[in-house]
Each structure stands twice: as structure tokens, then as C-alpha cells.
Amino acid sequence: MTHHVIRLDAPDDFDGWRDAARALAGSGVPADRVLWQVGDQPADLFATPHRAPVAPISPSAARLNVPRDFIQLARSVVLHRDPERFSLLYALLLRVLHRPALMQDATDPLRRRVEGLSQAVRRDMHKMRAFVRFREITMPGQDGDAAEGQSRFVAWFEPDHHITRTNAAFFVGRFATMHWSILTPDAAIHWDGTTLRQGPGASAADAAPGDPLEEVWKAYYSAIFNPARLNPRAMLSEMPMKYWKNLPEAALIPDLMATARARELDMIERSRAAQGRHGTAKVGR
Amino acid sequence: MAQLDISQKLTILADAAKYDASCASSGAKKRDSRDGTGIGSITGGGGICHAYAPDGRCISLLKILLTNSCIFDCHYCINRRSSNVRRARFTAPEVVDLTLNFYRRNYIEGLFLSSGIIASANYTMEQIVEVARSLREDHDFRGYIHLKTIPNADAELIAQAGRYADRVSINVELPTRQGLERLAPEKSETQIEGAMADMATVIEDGADARKRYKSAPRYAPAGQSTQMIIGADAANDRDIVRRASGLYTRFKLKRVYYSAFSPIPDASAVLPLQRPPMQREHRLYQSDWLIRCYDFSLAEVTSVADTATGMLPLDIDPKLAWALKFRGQFPVDVNRAPREMLLRIPGLGPTAVNRLLKARRYRSLRLADVARATTSVKKLRPFIICEDWRPLALTDSADLKALITPKPKQMELFAV
Ligand code: SF4
């Protein structure tokens, strides 16, 4: 049995996937005859693929009518870490070409599975926008004059999926006039006020600590917490512990939780004492 | 007294602001800073929560008071003039710097600024407006700004606040006039509602002008909101839901926030010692959603409140309570029922309803299909009919409530 092996340039290579998928679908290649791999990493260790060129795109294939919401879905799903994402998407594409209404059918199992991947990616992108924490680093100027230096903002973040490059537009739009870098284990993005550059993965140590504003932020985080409303479950569902190590304020959480009850009781005790003094205790009409 | 540094002031002035429940950065128009000289963007949708405090609340904005000194003496408030709390005051430039510094580090979406009243309402309002003006004009800041307006400040100042802010709010504070008179004797319902009406006019006129002149300034594009304290006066849930609904329609509010009264340091002697169960605040928000997102009428929501006490049930959510009360309306056929009726099925939200509506155009839905479109089909089963499912007269049974009511959790962990 021959397989078509499609080699994509990068784990988030949407254009590569789309071009290949279009050609394959145009030539009627079924989903189980395609092996997708990123770079030189074999996608499937057990298959011994025979490399077969994909037939050139026929005019009819070039005009494949793909619903727009499929493209949107595919763009995000490609960013998922699941090694099966390319083949799942291709299988879904073939079915959608056959029956465009499938995109409206949230109850179809394959459609649901792919939708699930997309949801995970969107959540990851959202959490990155929320939890990236920049640190200001003042670079010395040309002749070592710190006052001449331009400050740079550097963040370290560990996303679950291959979202860093795709998410860059958000940070460019928001911090357009700043110079910043976001470092992740797989990739880095750098913005200098005009151009976005990409770099290789980095390590946490590359985003050096020492920004004095972190202490001010921690003071805010402590003060805005209301100990009379302790609700760790709600906090954890939105800010799971896997993010804590890169959030400066998270270091305060154990202590804030441990002392909350005592602080609440203390407030109540003091109110009680005050009411005793004033001799009024009832509220109501 | 020794000079306070920024962190110390922030500790005092954030502590003083935390009893205000609204922190959302939603509803503003999309924008970014690509063509500007500053920073900031609004991505649309709900805004971003950059952190969560251990109380489970979203931290989206730098929420502070300009000063916690106040010439008023509202009993429920930690800042009232008779409170022993330590006082502090930020200058306008300090708040501007702090906002920009936090924003640059991606800690926040923007600023929510409020203040105790010092000297006069106008003086206080001027200071608040100056912070927003400087952020917008001196720094081209395009993040979110929510300003609390002081009810009896001049209309001109209130309009200026709307000019710079995405959202403005004025708190009605208490659900009833009697409650306000008793607990905030220097405030008046007439004045508060007058200010809300003025703001509604400013926003509406602004939107009107923009239809004719594209360059006309926007006024508070994210609208106005308000907050009520729950459990500090004798108002019951029915009173509260009615009041909220009236406010939505009369002043075109975007949101009414509820803040369960919670113990504060140095509380006034007229306040209750006990805070209301947190679940109560939650049920009120749920009833609010039923009206705003599920097409329930006010009468439908208040019909589930206990006739004698006027309180919503705490053990089940108001939508389930409605379904149990009007069980004759169920089971609902998911393949045929109109949208409004699908929205009334307990456990089915607008997203799932949209999925079902789309999917059923192509085929007749079975229970497994419904399961895939929702998070949990177990709760739904007694209420729906589909291709291969019909409940066994379950909705007639008296123990239905026991069957689907969540196991009682210990809600009041910290009851005293
Ligand atoms: S006016 Fe009343 S609620 Fe507002 S800060 Fe002063 S005392 Fe508190």
C-alpha cells in the first residue's frame, strides 16, 4: 500500500498543510493514505511509507469549495500539539467537501473531536494573553550610558500548544510602541517597535528577574483579595497551578489562603465588640 | 505620619476598592495602538482576566480609589468618615504612572478608578477626570478605563468622564430607598437616578451624533453599570430582581452588579454581623442572566421566589426551579421546539441551543447527538424528548427535584 508523505515546515505550518490538503483532495487521495510529518520527524514510527509524489493540482482541485468556517477551524487546530491533528483535519476536509453542511453539525463525532482541539488551542491563546508577565530590563546605551538606554520588556511563557507565532499579533497591537520579547521553550518572538522577528526556543533564565514593579503588583494582588470570600476552587478553575510558577503574584496564594479565615473572624469579632459598645445589633425594617 | 510609598498607598487604596464587584473590561470597541504613540488595545468580547485572587474573582483592571478619605458616612462602607481605617491619597500623576507601569507588564486591561468624596463632589470628580484625561491625551493610552462618577457632580464633569472612559458607573448602593436612607443617609435615590439618567442621555446623544459625523467623540461606548449591596438591608430577592430590571430598562444599563455584603474592618454598629450566603449573590446573577440571555420575563423569574419570603431558592438554580414549578411545559422535543423553549431546558445554555438548532436542520437528533452538543446530558434527560428518548413520565413525579438536585454541599463553610 503506498502512502503519500507530506513534510511540513513547522509544527504550526498551516499554509503547508492547506496546499498539500488541497492537492491531495483534488486528486481524490483518501485520508488513510496520507502521512503527515513536521520537518524530518517521522509522523508514524510504524509505517514504512513509499514516497509518492502528489499529483499536480488539477484545475478542478484548485477550485475546491471549502466553507470559510472550516478554514478558520483548521487554522487553529493546526496549532495543537496532538500529532494526529493534520490527518484528522484532512479526514474532516474530505467529508466537508462531500457534505458542506457537516460544518453546521455539532453532533458529528469527528467534527466534535476537531472542534475540541480548536477549543483547547483558543483557550491556550487566551491564557497566554492573560498570563504573560513582562519584566522591564534597562539596556545600557551605546557607550554604556544607562540613561541613553531603551528599556526592553521580556517575558517567559510556557504554552501548551504551538501558538506563540500566531498570538504575536495580539501583543504587537497592544504594545505597539514598546520593545519586547516573549520567550517560550519552542520559539521566541521579538518586537522592536516596527518589526517582528522570530527566534529559537529559550529558557526561563533568559527572562531575568529583578523588576521592582513586581513587588508593587504583589502588594496590589494581596490587597484586592477579600479574605471573607475565600473560594480557591473558582480561582483554580481559571488559573490552574501549572501557570503559577511564572506568575509573580502566585507565590502569595498559599499564605493568603492560610490566613483568610483568621482575618475574617477577626473582623467579625471586632464588629461584635463595636455593636456591644453601641448597643445596637439589629438591621431591618 | 511618615510618608507612604506607592506600595503602601496602593495597599490602602486597593483594599478600599475591593468591595466593588464590577471589574469587567467588557463591551468596549475594538482598537489597538499600532497607529498611535502609546500603548493599549481592546480585543472585543469579554476582556481578559489577568489573574484570579483566592476569592475566585477576576483581576482585570487596576481597581483603586484616588483617596479613601470621605466626607460621607455610609454605614456599609469601609471608607466612611467615622471609620478608623488608615487614609491615603494618590495624586493624579501617580495613578497615571501606576496604570501605565502595570499595563506595560501585561498585568491589567486598564483602570477602574473611584474615589471617596473629598472637599466637594465637583472637586473629586475633577480629579478623577484628570487621571483619565492624562492617560488618553498625554499618553495616548488605549486600554480600558472605567470611571465611577460622583452623583451630584456637575453634568459637564460627568460628560467629560464619559468622553474619556469606556464605561462609567454610579452605584445605587442598596436595593430599596429605605435601605439607602438608613445606611447611606447623605445619599439620595433621586440624585443617584438623576445622574444615571443624565449619563444615559449623554451616551445616547453621543451615539446619535456619531451616526451623523464619524468624527464625533464617543461617550462611554461600553455603557454604564451599577452595583447593589446584597444582605445589608432587608430587601428580599424579589425586590432586588425587580429593582435591577427597572434599572436596566430605565437607564439602558449594561450590567447590574451584586455585591454580597461582607464583613469589613471596623464595621459600623448598624450592620448585620453575618454576611449573606455567597450562594445568594450567585442566584441573583443567575436570575439576571435568565432575563438578559435566556429571554425570561421578569414575572417568570420572580415567580420562582418563595411567596412568603420573596427569596429565590438557594439549593437549586432559578432556571431549574422554574422548570420544576412549570413541569407541565416539559418534556420539550429537541427536534421541534422553538428556541425560546429550548432555552428553558435546565442545563442547556445558549451555545448548546444554537448547536442543536443547526444540527437538527440536517437530521433528527438522538440522545447521543444531544450529549455531544452539551456538557452533560444526564441533567437534561428528564426534560427532553428526542428521536430515541422519552422520559418515563419523570417530570410528573414528585421526587424529580430530589433526583436532579445537586447533593447539598456545605455552602456556608465559614458561617459563624
Ligand atoms: S460616599 Fe459613602 S460609599 Fe462612597 S466612599 Fe464615601 S462613605 Fe463610602
XYZ file of C-alpha atoms in Angstrom, chain A residues 101 104-109 112 119 126 129-134 136 153 169-178 211 213-214 216-217 219-221 223-232 234-235 238-239 249 256-257 261 264 267-268 271-272 275 278 280 282-285, chain B residues 7 10-11 14-15 18-19 32-34 36-41 43 48-57 59 61-63 98 102-107 109 182 232 234-235 239 262-265 267 269-273 275 278 281 355 358-359 362-363 369 372 414 416:
132
model
C -23.475 21.031 5.946
C -23.094 23.047 10.998
C -23.460 19.682 12.653
C -22.023 19.902 16.147
C -23.151 16.361 16.888
C -20.881 14.606 14.391
C -18.135 12.758 16.325
C -16.692 17.367 17.650
C -11.189 24.915 21.757
C -6.364 33.304 25.674
C -2.664 36.802 26.546
C -3.722 36.785 30.184
C -0.679 35.330 31.910
C 2.331 36.622 30.021
C 4.186 38.787 32.539
C 6.740 41.209 31.155
C 11.431 45.547 32.350
C 10.261 44.119 28.232
C -0.369 39.916 16.515
C -2.210 40.448 19.772
C 0.916 41.604 21.577
C 2.025 43.793 18.679
C -1.366 45.510 18.612
C -1.374 46.058 22.351
C 2.253 47.009 22.990
C 2.993 48.641 19.639
C 5.376 51.308 20.919
C 7.273 49.093 23.350
C 11.887 44.190 38.033
C 7.399 46.710 39.879
C 6.693 43.044 40.661
C 4.092 46.680 43.731
C 1.929 44.277 41.736
C 1.020 44.410 47.006
C -1.982 45.035 44.779
C -2.806 41.349 44.474
C -4.899 43.987 48.877
C -7.570 43.284 46.281
C -8.272 39.836 47.756
C -11.226 39.734 50.110
C -10.492 37.153 52.832
C -14.177 36.953 53.732
C -14.906 35.420 50.324
C -12.240 32.723 50.092
C -13.052 30.485 47.113
C -9.980 28.614 45.897
C -13.123 29.250 41.460
C -9.582 30.594 41.337
C -9.379 29.721 35.786
C -5.797 29.902 36.988
C 1.747 37.022 42.453
C -3.334 34.478 51.663
C -5.418 31.322 51.837
C -10.242 32.624 57.886
C -12.456 37.201 58.618
C -13.283 41.432 61.504
C -16.440 39.800 62.796
C -17.813 44.259 64.765
C -19.365 42.297 67.577
C -22.022 46.551 68.494
C -23.157 50.876 70.774
C -27.428 48.183 68.517
C -30.473 44.694 64.522
C -30.793 45.633 60.913
C -34.039 45.610 59.097
C -37.174 47.495 58.556
C 3.146 50.250 47.521
C -1.709 51.057 46.825
C -2.333 48.588 49.628
C -6.924 48.828 46.613
C -8.153 47.417 49.896
C -12.211 45.743 46.613
C -15.797 45.724 47.815
C -5.138 48.814 19.217
C -2.078 51.037 19.418
C -0.464 50.317 16.034
C -0.648 55.577 17.988
C 2.092 56.942 20.181
C 1.175 54.968 23.277
C 0.059 51.505 24.257
C -3.184 49.655 24.749
C -5.782 47.661 22.913
C -9.803 42.936 21.652
C -9.114 39.430 29.706
C -8.737 38.354 33.324
C -5.031 38.642 34.018
C -5.163 36.936 37.373
C -7.586 35.474 39.874
C -7.490 36.211 43.562
C -8.059 33.380 46.059
C -11.633 34.677 46.369
C -12.125 33.469 42.791
C -12.632 36.942 41.420
C -8.461 40.650 38.239
C -8.393 46.179 35.968
C -6.309 48.148 38.396
C -9.203 48.853 40.754
C 0.891 53.088 38.079
C 1.081 47.716 35.264
C -0.235 47.774 31.729
C 3.245 47.568 30.173
C 3.879 44.376 32.112
C 0.585 42.904 30.935
C -0.835 42.761 34.464
C -6.552 45.583 30.900
C -30.958 54.145 56.607
C -27.075 44.691 54.324
C -33.981 43.825 54.487
C -34.662 43.720 50.733
C -37.330 43.288 45.451
C -19.152 41.166 53.549
C -17.619 41.946 56.894
C -15.245 44.880 56.772
C -12.642 46.013 59.225
C -17.708 47.920 60.649
C -22.649 49.083 64.535
C -25.854 49.099 62.489
C -24.640 46.424 60.073
C -25.532 42.766 60.415
C -22.737 40.607 61.780
C -22.843 38.063 55.728
C -22.420 33.656 48.875
C -25.361 36.550 45.196
C -25.690 23.801 18.164
C -28.128 23.966 13.495
C -27.720 20.228 13.735
C -29.887 18.130 8.816
C -31.220 15.216 10.766
C -26.315 13.724 19.437
C -22.235 15.618 22.070
C -17.408 29.839 57.253
C -20.162 31.865 62.347
